[in-house]
Coordinates of N, CA and C in Angstrom, one line a residue:
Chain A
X1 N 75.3 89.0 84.8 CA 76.0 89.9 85.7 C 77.5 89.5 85.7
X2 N 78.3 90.2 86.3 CA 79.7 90.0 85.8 C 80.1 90.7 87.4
X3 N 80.8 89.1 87.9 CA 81.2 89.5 89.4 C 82.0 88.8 90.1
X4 N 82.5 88.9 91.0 CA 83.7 88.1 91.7 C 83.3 87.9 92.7
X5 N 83.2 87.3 93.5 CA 82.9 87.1 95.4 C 84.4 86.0 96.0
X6 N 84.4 87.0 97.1 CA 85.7 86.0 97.6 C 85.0 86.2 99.0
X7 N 84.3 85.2 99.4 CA 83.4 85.0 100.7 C 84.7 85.5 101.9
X8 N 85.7 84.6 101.9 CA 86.8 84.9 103.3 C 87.0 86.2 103.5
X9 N 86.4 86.9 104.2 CA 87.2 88.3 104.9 C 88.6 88.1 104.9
X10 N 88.8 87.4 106.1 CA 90.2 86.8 106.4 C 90.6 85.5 107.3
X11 N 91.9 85.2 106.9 CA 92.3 83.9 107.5 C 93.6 84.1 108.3
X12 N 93.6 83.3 109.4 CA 94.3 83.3 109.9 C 94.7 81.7 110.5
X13 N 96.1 81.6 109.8 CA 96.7 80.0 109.9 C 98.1 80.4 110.6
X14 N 98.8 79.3 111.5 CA 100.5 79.2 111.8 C 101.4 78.7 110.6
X15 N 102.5 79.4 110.7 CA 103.3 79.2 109.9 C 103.3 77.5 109.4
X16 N 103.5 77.0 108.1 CA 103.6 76.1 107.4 C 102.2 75.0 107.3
X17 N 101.3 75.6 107.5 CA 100.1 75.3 107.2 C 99.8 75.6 105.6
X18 N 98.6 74.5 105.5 CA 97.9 74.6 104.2 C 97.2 75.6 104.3
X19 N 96.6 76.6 102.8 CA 95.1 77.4 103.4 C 94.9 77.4 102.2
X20 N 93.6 78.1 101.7 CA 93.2 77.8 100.1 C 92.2 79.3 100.5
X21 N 92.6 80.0 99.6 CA 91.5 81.2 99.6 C 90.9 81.0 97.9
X22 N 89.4 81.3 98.2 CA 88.0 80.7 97.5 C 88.1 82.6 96.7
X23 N 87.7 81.9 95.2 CA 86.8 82.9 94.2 C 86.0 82.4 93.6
X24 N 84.7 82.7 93.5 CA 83.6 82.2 92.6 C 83.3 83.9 91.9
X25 N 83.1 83.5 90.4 CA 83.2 84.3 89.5 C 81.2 84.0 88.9
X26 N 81.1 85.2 88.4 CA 79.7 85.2 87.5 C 80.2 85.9 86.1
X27 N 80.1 85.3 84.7 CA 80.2 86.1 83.7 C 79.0 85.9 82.8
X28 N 79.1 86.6 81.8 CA 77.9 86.0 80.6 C 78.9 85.9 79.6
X29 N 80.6 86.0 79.4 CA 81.2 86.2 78.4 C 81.6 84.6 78.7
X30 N 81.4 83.8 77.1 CA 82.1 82.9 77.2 C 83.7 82.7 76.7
X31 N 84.5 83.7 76.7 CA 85.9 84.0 76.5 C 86.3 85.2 77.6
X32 N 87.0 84.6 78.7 CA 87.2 85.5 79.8 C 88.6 85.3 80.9
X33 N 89.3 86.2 81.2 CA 90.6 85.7 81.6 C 89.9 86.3 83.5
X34 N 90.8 85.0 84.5 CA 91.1 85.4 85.5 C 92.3 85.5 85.8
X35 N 92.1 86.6 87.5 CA 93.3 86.6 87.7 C 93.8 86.8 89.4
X36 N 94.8 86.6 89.7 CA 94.8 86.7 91.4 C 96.2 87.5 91.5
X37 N 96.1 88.3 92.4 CA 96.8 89.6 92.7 C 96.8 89.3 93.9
X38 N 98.1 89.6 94.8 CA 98.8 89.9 96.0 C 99.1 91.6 95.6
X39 N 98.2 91.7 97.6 CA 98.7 93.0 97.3 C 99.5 92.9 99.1
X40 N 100.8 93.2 99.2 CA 101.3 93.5 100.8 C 101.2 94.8 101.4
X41 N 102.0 94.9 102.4 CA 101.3 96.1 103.0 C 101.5 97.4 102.5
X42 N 102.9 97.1 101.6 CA 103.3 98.4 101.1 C 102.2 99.3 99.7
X43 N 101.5 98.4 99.5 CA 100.2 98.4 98.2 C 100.5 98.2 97.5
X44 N 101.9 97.9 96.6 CA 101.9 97.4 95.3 C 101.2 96.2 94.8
X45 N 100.1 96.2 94.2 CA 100.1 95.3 93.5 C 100.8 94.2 93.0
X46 N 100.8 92.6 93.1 CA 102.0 91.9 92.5 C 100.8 91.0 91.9
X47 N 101.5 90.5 90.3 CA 100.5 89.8 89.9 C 101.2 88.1 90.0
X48 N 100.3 87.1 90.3 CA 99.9 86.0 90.2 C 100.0 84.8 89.3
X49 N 98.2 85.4 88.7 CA 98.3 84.0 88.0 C 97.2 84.5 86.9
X50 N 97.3 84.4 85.6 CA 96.2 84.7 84.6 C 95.6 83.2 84.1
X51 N 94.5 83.4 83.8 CA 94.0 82.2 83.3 C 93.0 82.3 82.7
X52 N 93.0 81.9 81.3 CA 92.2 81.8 80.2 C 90.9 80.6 80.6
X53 N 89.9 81.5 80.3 CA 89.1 80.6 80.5 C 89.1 79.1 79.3
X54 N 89.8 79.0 79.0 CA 89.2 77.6 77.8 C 90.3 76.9 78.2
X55 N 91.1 77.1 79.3 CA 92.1 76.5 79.9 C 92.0 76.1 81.8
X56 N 91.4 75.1 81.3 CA 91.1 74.2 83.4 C 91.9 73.4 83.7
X57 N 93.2 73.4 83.0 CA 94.2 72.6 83.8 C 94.6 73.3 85.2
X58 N 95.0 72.6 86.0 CA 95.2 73.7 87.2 C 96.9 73.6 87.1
X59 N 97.3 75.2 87.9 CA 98.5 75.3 87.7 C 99.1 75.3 89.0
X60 N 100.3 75.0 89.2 CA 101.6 74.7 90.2 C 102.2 76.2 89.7
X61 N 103.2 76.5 91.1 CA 103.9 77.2 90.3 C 104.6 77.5 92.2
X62 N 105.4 76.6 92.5 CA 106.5 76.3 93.6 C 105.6 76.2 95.2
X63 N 105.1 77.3 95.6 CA 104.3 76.7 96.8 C 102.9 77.3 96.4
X64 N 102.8 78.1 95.6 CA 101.2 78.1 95.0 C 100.4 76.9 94.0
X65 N 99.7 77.5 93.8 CA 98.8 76.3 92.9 C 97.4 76.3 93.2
X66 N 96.9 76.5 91.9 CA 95.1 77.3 91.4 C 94.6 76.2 90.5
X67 N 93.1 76.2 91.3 CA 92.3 75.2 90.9 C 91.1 76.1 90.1
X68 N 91.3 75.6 88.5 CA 89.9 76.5 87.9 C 88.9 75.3 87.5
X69 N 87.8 75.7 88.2 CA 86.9 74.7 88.1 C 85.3 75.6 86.9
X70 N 85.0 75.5 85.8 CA 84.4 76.0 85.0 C 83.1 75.3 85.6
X71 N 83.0 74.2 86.1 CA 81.1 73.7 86.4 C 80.9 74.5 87.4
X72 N 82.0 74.8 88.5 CA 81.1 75.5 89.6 C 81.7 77.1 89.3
X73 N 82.2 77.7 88.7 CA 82.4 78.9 88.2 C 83.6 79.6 89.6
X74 N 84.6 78.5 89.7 CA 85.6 79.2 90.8 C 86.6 78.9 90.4
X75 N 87.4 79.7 91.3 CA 88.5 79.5 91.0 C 90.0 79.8 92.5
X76 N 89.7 78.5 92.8 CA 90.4 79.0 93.9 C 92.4 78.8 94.2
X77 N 92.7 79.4 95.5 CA 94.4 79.8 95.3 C 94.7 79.2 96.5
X78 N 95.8 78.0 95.9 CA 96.1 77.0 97.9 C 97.7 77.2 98.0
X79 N 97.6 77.9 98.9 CA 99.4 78.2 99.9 C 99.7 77.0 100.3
X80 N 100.8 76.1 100.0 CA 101.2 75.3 100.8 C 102.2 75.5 101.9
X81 N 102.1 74.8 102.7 CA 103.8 75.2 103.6 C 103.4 76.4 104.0
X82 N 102.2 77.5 104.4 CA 102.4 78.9 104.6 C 103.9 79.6 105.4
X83 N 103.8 80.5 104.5 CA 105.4 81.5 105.2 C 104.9 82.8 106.0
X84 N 105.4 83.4 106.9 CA 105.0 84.5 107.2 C 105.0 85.6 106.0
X85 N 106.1 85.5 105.1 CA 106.1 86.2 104.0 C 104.5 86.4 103.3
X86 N 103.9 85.4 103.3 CA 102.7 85.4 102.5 C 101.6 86.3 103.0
X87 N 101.9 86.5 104.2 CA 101.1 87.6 105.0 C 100.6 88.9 103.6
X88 N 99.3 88.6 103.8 CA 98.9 90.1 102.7 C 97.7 89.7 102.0
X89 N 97.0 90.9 101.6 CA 95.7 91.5 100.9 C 95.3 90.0 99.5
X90 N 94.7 89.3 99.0 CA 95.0 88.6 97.6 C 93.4 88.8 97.5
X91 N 93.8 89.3 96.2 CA 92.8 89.7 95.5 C 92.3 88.7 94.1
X92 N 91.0 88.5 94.2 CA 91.0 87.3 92.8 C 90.4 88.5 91.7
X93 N 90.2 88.5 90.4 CA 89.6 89.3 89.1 C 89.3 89.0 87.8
X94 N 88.2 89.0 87.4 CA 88.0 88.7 86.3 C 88.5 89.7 85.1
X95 N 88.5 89.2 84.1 CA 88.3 90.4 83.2 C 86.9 90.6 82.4
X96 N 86.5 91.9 82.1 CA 84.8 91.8 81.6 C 84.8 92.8 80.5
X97 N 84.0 92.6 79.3 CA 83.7 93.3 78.6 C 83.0 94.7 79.2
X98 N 83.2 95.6 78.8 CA 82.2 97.2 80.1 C 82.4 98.1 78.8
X99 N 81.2 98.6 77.9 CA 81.2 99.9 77.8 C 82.8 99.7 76.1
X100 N 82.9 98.8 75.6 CA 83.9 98.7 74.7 C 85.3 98.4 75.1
X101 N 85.4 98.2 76.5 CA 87.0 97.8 77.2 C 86.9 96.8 77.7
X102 N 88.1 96.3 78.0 CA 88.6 95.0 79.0 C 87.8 95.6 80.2
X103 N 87.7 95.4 81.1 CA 87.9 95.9 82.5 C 87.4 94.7 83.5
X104 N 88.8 95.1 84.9 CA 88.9 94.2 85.7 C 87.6 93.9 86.9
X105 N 87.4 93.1 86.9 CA 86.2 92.8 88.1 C 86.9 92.3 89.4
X106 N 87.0 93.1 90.4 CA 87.4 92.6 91.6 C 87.0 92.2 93.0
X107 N 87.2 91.0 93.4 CA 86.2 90.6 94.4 C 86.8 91.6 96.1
X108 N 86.4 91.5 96.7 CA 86.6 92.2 97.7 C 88.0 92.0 98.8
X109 N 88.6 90.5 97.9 CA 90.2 90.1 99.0 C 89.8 90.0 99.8
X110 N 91.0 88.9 100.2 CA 91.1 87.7 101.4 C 92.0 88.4 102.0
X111 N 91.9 88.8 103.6 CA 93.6 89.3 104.0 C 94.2 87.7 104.8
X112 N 95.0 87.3 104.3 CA 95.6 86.2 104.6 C 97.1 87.0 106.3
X113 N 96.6 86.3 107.2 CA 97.9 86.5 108.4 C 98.4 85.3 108.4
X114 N 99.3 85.1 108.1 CA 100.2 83.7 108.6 C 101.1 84.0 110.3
X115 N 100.6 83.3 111.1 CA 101.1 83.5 112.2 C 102.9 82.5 112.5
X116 N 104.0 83.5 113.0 CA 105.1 82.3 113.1 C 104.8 81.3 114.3
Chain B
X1 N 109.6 92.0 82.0 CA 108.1 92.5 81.3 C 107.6 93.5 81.6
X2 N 106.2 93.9 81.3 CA 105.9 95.3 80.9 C 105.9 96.4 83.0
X3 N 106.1 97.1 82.3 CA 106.5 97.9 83.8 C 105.3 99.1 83.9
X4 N 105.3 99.8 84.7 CA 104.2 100.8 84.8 C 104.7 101.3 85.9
X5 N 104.8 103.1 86.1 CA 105.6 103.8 86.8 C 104.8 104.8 87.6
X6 N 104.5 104.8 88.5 CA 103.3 106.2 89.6 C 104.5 107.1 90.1
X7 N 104.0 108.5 89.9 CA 105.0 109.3 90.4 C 104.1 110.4 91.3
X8 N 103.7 111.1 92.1 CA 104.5 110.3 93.4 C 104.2 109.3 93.9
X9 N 105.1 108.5 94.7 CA 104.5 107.6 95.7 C 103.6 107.7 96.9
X10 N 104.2 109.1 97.1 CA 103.3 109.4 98.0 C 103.1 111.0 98.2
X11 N 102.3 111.5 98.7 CA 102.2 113.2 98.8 C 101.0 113.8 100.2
X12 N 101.4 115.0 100.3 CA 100.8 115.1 101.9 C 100.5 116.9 100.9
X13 N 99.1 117.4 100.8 CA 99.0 118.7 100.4 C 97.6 119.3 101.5
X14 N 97.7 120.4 101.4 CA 96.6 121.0 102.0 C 95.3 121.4 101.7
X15 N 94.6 121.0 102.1 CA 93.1 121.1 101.3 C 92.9 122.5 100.8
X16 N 92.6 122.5 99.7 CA 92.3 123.7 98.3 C 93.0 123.4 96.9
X17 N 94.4 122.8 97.5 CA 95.0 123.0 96.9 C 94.8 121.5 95.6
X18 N 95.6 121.7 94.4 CA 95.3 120.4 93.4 C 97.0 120.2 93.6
X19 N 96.7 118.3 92.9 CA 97.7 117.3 93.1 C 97.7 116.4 92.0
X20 N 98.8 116.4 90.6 CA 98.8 115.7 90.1 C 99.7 114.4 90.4
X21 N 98.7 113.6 89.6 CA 99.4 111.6 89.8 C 99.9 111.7 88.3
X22 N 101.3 111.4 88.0 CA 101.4 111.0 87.0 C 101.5 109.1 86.7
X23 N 101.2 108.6 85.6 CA 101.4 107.0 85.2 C 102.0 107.0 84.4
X24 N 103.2 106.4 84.2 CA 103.9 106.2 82.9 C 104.1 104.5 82.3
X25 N 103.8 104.1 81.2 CA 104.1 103.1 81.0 C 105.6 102.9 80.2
X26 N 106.8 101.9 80.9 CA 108.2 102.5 80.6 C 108.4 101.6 78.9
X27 N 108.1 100.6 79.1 CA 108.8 99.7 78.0 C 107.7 99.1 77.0
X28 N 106.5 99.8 77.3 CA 105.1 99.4 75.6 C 104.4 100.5 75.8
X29 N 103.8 100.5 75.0 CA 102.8 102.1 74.5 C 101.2 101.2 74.9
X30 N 100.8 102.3 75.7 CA 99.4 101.9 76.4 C 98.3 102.4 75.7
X31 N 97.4 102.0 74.9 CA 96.5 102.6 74.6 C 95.3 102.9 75.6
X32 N 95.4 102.1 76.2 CA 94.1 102.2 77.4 C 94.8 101.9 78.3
X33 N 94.8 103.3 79.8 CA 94.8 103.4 81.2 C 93.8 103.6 82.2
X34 N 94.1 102.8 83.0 CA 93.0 103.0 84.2 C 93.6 103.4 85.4
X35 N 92.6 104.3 86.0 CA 92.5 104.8 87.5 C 91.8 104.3 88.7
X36 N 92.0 103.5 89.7 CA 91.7 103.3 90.6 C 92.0 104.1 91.8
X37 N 91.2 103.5 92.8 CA 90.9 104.4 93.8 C 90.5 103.5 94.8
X38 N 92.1 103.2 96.2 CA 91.8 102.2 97.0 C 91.1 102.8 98.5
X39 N 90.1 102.5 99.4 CA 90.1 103.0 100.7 C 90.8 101.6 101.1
X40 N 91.0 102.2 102.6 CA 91.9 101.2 103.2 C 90.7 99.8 103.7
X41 N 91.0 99.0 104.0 CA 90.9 98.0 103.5 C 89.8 97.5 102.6
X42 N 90.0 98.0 101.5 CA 89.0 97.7 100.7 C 89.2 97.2 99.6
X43 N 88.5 96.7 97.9 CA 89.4 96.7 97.2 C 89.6 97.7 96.4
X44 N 89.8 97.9 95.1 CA 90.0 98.2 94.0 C 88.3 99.0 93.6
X45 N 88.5 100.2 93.2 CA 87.4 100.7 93.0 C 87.5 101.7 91.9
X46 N 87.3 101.2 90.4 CA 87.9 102.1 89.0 C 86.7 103.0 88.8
X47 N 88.2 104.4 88.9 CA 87.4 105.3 88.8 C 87.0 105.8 87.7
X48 N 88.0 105.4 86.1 CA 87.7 106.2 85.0 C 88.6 105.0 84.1
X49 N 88.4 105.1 83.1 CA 89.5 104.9 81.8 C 89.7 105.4 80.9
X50 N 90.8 105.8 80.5 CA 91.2 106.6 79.5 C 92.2 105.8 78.4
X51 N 91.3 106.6 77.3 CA 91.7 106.2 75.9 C 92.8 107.2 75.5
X52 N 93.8 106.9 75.0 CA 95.0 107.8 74.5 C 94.6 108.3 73.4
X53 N 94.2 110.1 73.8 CA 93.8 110.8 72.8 C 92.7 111.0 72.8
X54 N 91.6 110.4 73.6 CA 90.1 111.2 73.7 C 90.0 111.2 75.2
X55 N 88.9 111.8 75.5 CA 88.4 111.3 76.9 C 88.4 110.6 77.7
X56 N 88.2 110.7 78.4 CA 88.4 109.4 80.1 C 86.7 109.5 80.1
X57 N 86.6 107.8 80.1 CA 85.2 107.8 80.8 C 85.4 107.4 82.1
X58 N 84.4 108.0 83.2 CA 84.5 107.8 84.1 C 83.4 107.2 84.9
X59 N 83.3 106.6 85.7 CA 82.7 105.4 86.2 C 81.6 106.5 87.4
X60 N 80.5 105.7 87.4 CA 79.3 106.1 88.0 C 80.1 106.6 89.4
X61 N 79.0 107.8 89.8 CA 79.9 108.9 90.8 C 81.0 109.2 91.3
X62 N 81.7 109.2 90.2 CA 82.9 110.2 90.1 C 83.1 111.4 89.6
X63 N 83.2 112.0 90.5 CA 83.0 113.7 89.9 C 84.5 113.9 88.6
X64 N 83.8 114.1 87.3 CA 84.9 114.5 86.7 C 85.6 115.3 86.6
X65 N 85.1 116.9 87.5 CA 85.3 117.9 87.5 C 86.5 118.2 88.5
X66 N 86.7 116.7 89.3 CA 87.6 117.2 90.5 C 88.6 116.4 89.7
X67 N 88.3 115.4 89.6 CA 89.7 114.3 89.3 C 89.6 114.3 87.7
X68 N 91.1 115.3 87.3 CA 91.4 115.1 86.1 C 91.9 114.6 85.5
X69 N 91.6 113.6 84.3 CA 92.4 112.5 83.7 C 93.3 113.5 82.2
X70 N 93.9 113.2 82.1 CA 94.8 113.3 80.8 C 95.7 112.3 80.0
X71 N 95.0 111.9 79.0 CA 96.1 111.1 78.8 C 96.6 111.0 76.8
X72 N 97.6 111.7 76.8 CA 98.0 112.8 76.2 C 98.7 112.0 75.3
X73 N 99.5 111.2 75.5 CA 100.1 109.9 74.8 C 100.3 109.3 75.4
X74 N 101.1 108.1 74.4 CA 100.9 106.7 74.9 C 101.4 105.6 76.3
X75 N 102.3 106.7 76.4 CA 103.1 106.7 77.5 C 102.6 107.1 79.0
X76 N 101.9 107.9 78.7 CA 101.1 108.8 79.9 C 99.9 108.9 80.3
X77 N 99.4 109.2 81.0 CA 98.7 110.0 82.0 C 98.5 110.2 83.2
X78 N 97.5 111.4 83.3 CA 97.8 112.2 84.4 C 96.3 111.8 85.2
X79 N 96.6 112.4 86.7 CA 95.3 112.4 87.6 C 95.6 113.5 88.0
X80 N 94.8 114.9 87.8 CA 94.4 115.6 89.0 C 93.6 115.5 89.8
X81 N 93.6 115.6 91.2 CA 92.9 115.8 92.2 C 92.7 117.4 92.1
X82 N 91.7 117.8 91.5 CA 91.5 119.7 92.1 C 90.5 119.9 93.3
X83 N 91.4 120.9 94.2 CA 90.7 121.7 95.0 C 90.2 120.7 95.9
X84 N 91.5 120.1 96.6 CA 91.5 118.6 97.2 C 90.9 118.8 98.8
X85 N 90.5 117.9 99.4 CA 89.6 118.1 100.2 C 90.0 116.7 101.4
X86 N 90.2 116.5 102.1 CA 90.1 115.7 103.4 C 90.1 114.4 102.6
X87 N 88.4 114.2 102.1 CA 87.8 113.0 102.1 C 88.3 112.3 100.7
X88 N 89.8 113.3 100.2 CA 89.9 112.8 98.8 C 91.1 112.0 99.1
X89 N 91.1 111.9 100.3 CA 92.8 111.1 101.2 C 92.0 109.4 100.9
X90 N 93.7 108.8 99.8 CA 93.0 107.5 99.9 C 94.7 107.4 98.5
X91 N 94.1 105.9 98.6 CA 95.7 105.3 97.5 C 95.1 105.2 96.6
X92 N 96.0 105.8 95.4 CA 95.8 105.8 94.2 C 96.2 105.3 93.5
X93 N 95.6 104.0 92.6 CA 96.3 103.1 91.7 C 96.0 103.4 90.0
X94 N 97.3 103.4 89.5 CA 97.0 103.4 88.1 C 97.7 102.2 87.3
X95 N 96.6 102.1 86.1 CA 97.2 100.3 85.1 C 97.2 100.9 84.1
X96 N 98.0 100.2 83.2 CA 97.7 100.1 81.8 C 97.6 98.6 80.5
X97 N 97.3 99.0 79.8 CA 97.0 97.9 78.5 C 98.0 98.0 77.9
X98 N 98.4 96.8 77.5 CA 99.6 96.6 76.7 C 98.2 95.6 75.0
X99 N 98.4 96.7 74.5 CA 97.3 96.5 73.3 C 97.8 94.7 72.6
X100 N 99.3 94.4 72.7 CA 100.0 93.3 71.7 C 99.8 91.9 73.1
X101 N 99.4 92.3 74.0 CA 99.3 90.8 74.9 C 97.9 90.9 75.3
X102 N 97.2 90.3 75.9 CA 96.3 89.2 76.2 C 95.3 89.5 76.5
X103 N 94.0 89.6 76.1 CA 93.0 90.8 76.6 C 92.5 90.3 78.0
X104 N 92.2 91.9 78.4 CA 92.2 91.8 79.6 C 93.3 92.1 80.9
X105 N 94.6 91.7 79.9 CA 96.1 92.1 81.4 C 96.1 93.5 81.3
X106 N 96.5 93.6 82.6 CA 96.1 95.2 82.8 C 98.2 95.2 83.6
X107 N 98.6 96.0 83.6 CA 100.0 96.2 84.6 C 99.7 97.5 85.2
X108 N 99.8 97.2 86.8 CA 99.7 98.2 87.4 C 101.1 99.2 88.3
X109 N 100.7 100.2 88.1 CA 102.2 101.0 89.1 C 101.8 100.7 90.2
X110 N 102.4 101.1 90.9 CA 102.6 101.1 92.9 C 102.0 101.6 93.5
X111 N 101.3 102.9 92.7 CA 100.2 103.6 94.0 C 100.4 104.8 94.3
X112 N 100.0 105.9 94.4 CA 99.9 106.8 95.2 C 99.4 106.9 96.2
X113 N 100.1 107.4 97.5 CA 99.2 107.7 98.6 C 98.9 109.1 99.2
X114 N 97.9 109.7 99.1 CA 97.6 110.9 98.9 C 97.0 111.3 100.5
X115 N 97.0 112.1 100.9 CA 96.8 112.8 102.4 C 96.6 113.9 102.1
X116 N 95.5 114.7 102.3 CA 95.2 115.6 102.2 C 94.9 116.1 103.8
X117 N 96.0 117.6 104.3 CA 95.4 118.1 105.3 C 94.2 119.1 105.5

């Protein structure tokens, strides 16, 4: 099966708090990219973070930073310092072989509120 | 980096009537686009993909008859909504493939938001 689950409906933390929103992924492909998407209220889509599966280093990248863990099949996304800015939709996605195409697998999103 | 353009952003028409979405990809040629179809708070729900120059397949119950894909070159396509109806009110997202980077990246436009009275 080929699937994403992001258990958290939503979270709600005060400004400059830690929070870590959870993806656990199911594939059968052993060459597979994730990915985590912010979406704010306006709906654009903003992308994140890609990550090759044959690559589990985890990445930084100023107040984010993604832990891919391949034994437990997750991959999760930790806000440090939360900002009210961060307020919004985050979506995690696989990518899956379907039918002769890439296609994106999307778990259901976290709505993250950061309260000031 | 690669850009991807939705035109309109947003649109308000009256039920009967049809409503195209255009997608443009500005700065790489897309061989493969996709359509999505957001309800409100929900996620992402693809409704078809289209290959530049054949067909759009389209994803289990989606009427292909209403929502028409075109995608005509590499640059484009289109979504019609025909003979739009209440329940067809929802945001409309379109991606595209950039064939020379990384399988699997998809770049998506902004959205349409469609309202049908």
């Amino acid at each position: 099966a080929q699937k994403v689950t992001q258990a958290q409906t939503e979270i709600s933390v005060v400004e400059k708090e830690d929070v870590t929103l959870d993806c656990v992924y199911e594939t059968r492909d052993t060459t597979y990219y994730l990915f985590w998407y912010k979406q704010p209220p306006s709906g654009e889509l903003v992308f994140l973070i890609r990550r090759n599966s044959f690559d589990e280093q985890n990445e930084i990248s100023g107040r984010y930073s993604w832990n891919f863990q391949k034994s437990t099949s997750s991959f999760n996304f930790t806000i440090t310092a939360s900002q009210v800015v961060d307020s919004a939709v985050y979506f995690c996605a696989l990518s899956a072989l379907m039918d002769s195409n890439y296609q994106l697998i999307w778990g259901a999103g976290t709505k993250l509120i950061i309260k000031p | 980096g690669a850009v991807v353009s939705q035109h309109p952003s947003w649109v308000i028409c009256k039920s009967g009537t049809s409503v195209k979405i255009e997608c443009r990809s500005l700065d790489f040629q897309a061989t493969t686009m996709f359509w999505y179809r957001q309800f409100p708070k929900k996620s992402l729900m693809l409704m078809a993909t289209s290959n530049e120059g054949s067909k759009a397949t389209y994803e289990q119950g989606v009427e292909k008859d209403k929502f028409l894909i075109n995608h005509a070159s590499l640059t484009l396509s289109t979504l019609t909504v025909t003979s739009a109806h209440p329940e067809d009110s929802s945001f409309y997202i379109c991606s595209a493939r950039d064939p020379l980077q990384g399988r699997g990246e998809q770049y998506f436009g902004p959205g349409t938001r469609l309202t049908v009275t």
